[in-house]
PDB file of C-alpha atoms in Angstrom:
ATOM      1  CA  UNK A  18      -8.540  -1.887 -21.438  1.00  0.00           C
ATOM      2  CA  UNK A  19      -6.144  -3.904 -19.312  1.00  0.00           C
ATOM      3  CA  UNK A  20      -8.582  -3.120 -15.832  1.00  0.00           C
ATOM      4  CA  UNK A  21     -11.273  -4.784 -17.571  1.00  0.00           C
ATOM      5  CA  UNK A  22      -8.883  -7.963 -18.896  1.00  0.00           C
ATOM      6  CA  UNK A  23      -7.757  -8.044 -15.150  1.00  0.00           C
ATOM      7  CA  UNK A  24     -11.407  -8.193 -14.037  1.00  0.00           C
ATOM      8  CA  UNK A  25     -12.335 -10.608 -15.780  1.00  0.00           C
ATOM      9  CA  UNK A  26      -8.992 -12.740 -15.118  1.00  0.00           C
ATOM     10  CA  UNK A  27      -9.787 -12.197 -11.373  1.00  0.00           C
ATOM     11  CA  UNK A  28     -13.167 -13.107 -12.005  1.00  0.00           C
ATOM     12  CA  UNK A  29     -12.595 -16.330 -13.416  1.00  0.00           C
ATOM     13  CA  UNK A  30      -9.830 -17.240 -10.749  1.00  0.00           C
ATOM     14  CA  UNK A  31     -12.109 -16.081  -8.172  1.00  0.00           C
ATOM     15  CA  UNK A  32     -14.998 -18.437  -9.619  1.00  0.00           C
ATOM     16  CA  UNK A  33     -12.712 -21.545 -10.616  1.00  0.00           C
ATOM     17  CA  UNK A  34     -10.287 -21.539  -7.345  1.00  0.00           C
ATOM     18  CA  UNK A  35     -12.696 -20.316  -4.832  1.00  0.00           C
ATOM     19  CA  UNK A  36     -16.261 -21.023  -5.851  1.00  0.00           C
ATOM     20  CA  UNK A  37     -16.435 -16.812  -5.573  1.00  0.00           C
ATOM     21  CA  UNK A  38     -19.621 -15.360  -7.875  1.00  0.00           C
ATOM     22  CA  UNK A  39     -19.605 -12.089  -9.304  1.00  0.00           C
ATOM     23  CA  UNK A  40     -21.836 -10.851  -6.642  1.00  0.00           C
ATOM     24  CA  UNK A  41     -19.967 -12.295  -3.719  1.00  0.00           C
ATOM     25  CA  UNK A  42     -19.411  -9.672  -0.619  1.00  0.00           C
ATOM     26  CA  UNK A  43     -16.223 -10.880   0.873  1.00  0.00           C
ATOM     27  CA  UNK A  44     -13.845  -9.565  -2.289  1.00  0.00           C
ATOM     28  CA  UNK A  45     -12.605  -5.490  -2.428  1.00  0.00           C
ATOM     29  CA  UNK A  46     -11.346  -4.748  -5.601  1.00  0.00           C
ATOM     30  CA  UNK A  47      -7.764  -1.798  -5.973  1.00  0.00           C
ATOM     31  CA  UNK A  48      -7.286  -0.764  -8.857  1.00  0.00           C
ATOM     32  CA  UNK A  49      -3.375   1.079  -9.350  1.00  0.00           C
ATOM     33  CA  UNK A  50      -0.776   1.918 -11.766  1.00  0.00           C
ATOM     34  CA  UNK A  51       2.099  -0.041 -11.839  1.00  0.00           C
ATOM     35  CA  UNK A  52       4.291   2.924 -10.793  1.00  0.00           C
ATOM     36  CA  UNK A  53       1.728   3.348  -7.998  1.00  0.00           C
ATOM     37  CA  UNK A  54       3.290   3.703  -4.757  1.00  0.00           C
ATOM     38  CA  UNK A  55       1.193   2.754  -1.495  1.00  0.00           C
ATOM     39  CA  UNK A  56       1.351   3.374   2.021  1.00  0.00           C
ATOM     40  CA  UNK A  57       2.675   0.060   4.428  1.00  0.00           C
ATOM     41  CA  UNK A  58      -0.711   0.233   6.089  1.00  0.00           C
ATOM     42  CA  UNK A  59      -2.771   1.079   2.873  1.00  0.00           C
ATOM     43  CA  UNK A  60      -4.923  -2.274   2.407  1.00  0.00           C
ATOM     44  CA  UNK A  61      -5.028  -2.189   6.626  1.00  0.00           C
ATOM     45  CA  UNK A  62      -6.577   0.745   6.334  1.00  0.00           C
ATOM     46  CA  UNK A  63      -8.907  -0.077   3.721  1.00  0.00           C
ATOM     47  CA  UNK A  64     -10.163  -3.148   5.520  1.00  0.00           C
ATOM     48  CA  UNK A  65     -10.588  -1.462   8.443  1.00  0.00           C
ATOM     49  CA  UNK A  66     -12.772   1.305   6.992  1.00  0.00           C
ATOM     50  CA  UNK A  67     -14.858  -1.145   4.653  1.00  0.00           C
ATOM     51  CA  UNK A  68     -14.923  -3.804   7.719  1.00  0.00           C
ATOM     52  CA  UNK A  69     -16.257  -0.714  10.204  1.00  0.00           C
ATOM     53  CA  UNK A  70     -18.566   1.181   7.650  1.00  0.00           C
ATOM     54  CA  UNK A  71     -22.711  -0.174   8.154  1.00  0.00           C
ATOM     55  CA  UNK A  72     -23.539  -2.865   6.148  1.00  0.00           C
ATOM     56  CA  UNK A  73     -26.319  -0.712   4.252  1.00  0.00           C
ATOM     57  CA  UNK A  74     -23.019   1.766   3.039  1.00  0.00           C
ATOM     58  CA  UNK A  75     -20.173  -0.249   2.539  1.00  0.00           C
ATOM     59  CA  UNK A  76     -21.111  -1.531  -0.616  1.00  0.00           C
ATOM     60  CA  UNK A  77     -22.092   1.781  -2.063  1.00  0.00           C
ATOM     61  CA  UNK A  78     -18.599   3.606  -0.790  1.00  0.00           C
ATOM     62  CA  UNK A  79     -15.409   4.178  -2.685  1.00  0.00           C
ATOM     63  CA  UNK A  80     -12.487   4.476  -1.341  1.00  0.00           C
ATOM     64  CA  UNK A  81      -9.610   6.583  -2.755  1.00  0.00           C
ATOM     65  CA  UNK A  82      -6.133   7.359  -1.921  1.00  0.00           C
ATOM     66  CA  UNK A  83      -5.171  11.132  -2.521  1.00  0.00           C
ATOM     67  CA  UNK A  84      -3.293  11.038  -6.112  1.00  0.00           C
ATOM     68  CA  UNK A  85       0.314  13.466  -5.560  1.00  0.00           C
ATOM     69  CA  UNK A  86       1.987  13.224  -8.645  1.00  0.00           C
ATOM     70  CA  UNK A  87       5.476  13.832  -7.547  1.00  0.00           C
ATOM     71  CA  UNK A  88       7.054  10.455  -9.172  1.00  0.00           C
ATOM     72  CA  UNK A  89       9.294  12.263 -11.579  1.00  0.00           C
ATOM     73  CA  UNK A  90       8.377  16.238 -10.219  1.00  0.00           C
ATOM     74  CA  UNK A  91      11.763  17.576 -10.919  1.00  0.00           C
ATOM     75  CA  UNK A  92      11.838  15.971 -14.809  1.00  0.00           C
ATOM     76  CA  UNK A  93       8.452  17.413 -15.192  1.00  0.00           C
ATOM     77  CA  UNK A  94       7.813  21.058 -17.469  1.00  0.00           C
ATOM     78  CA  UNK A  95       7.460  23.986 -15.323  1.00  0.00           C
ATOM     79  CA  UNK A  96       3.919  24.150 -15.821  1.00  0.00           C
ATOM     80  CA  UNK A  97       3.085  20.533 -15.440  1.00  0.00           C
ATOM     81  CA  UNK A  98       5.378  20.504 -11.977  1.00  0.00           C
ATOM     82  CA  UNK A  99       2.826  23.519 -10.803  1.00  0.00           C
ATOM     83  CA  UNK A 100      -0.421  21.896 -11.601  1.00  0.00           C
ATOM     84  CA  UNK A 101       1.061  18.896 -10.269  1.00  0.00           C
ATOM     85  CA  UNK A 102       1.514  20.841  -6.799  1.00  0.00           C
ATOM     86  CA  UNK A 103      -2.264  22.446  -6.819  1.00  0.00           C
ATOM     87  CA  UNK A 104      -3.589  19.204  -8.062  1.00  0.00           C
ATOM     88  CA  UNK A 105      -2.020  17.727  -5.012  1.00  0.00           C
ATOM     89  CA  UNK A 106      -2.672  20.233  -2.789  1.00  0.00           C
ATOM     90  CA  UNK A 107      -6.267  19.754  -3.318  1.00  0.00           C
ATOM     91  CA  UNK A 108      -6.083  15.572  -2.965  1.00  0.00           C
ATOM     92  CA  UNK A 109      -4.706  16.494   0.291  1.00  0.00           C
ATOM     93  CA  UNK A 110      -7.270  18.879   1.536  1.00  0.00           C
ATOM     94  CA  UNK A 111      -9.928  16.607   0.344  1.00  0.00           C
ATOM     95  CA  UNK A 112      -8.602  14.200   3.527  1.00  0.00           C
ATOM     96  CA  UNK A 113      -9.252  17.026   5.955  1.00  0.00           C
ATOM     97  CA  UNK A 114     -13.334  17.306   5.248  1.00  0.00           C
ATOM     98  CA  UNK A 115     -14.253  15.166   2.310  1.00  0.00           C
ATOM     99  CA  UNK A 116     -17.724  16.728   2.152  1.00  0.00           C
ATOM    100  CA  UNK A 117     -16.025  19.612   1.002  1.00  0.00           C
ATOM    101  CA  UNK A 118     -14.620  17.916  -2.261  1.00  0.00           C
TER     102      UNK A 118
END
């Protein structure tokens, strides 16, 4: 798949320009679409998060943005364009207690 070309392409790089090994703390690793959209503050808020969460969790944390699939919404079948809505409906409410989800 290309994620695992890319991986392996950052790994590399990481290893050859930076002396990084595969076990090395210090990189975070996003994985998006190319039609992925982010917020401004998106890897801020990810470093933030990773940086503040206890050493004995960070590593064993993920980290997902909610998914709303509202790209091309209006160009979407009727059906599609409503489980698009529910689907992110519940991304969103996932955000307000993430224990729930």
């Amino acid at each position: 798949s290309n994620e695992c070309w890319a991986f392996q392409q950052l790994r590399k790089e990481l290893h050859e320009a930076r002396g990084f090994q595969a076990s090395d703390p210090r990189v975070v690793i996003t994985v998006m679409d190319d039609d992925s959209t982010m917020h401004p503050k998106y890897f801020e808020a990810l470093t933030y998060h990773f940086m503040t969460a206890g050493s004995n969790q960070r590593y064993l944390q993920t980290w997902q943005a909610p998914i709303c699939h509202f790209k091309n919404f209006l160009r979407q079948p009727v059906l599609v364009r409503i489980s698009s809505l529910f689907s992110t409906l519940s991304e969103l409410a996932c955000l307000a207690n993430p224990l729930d989800c």
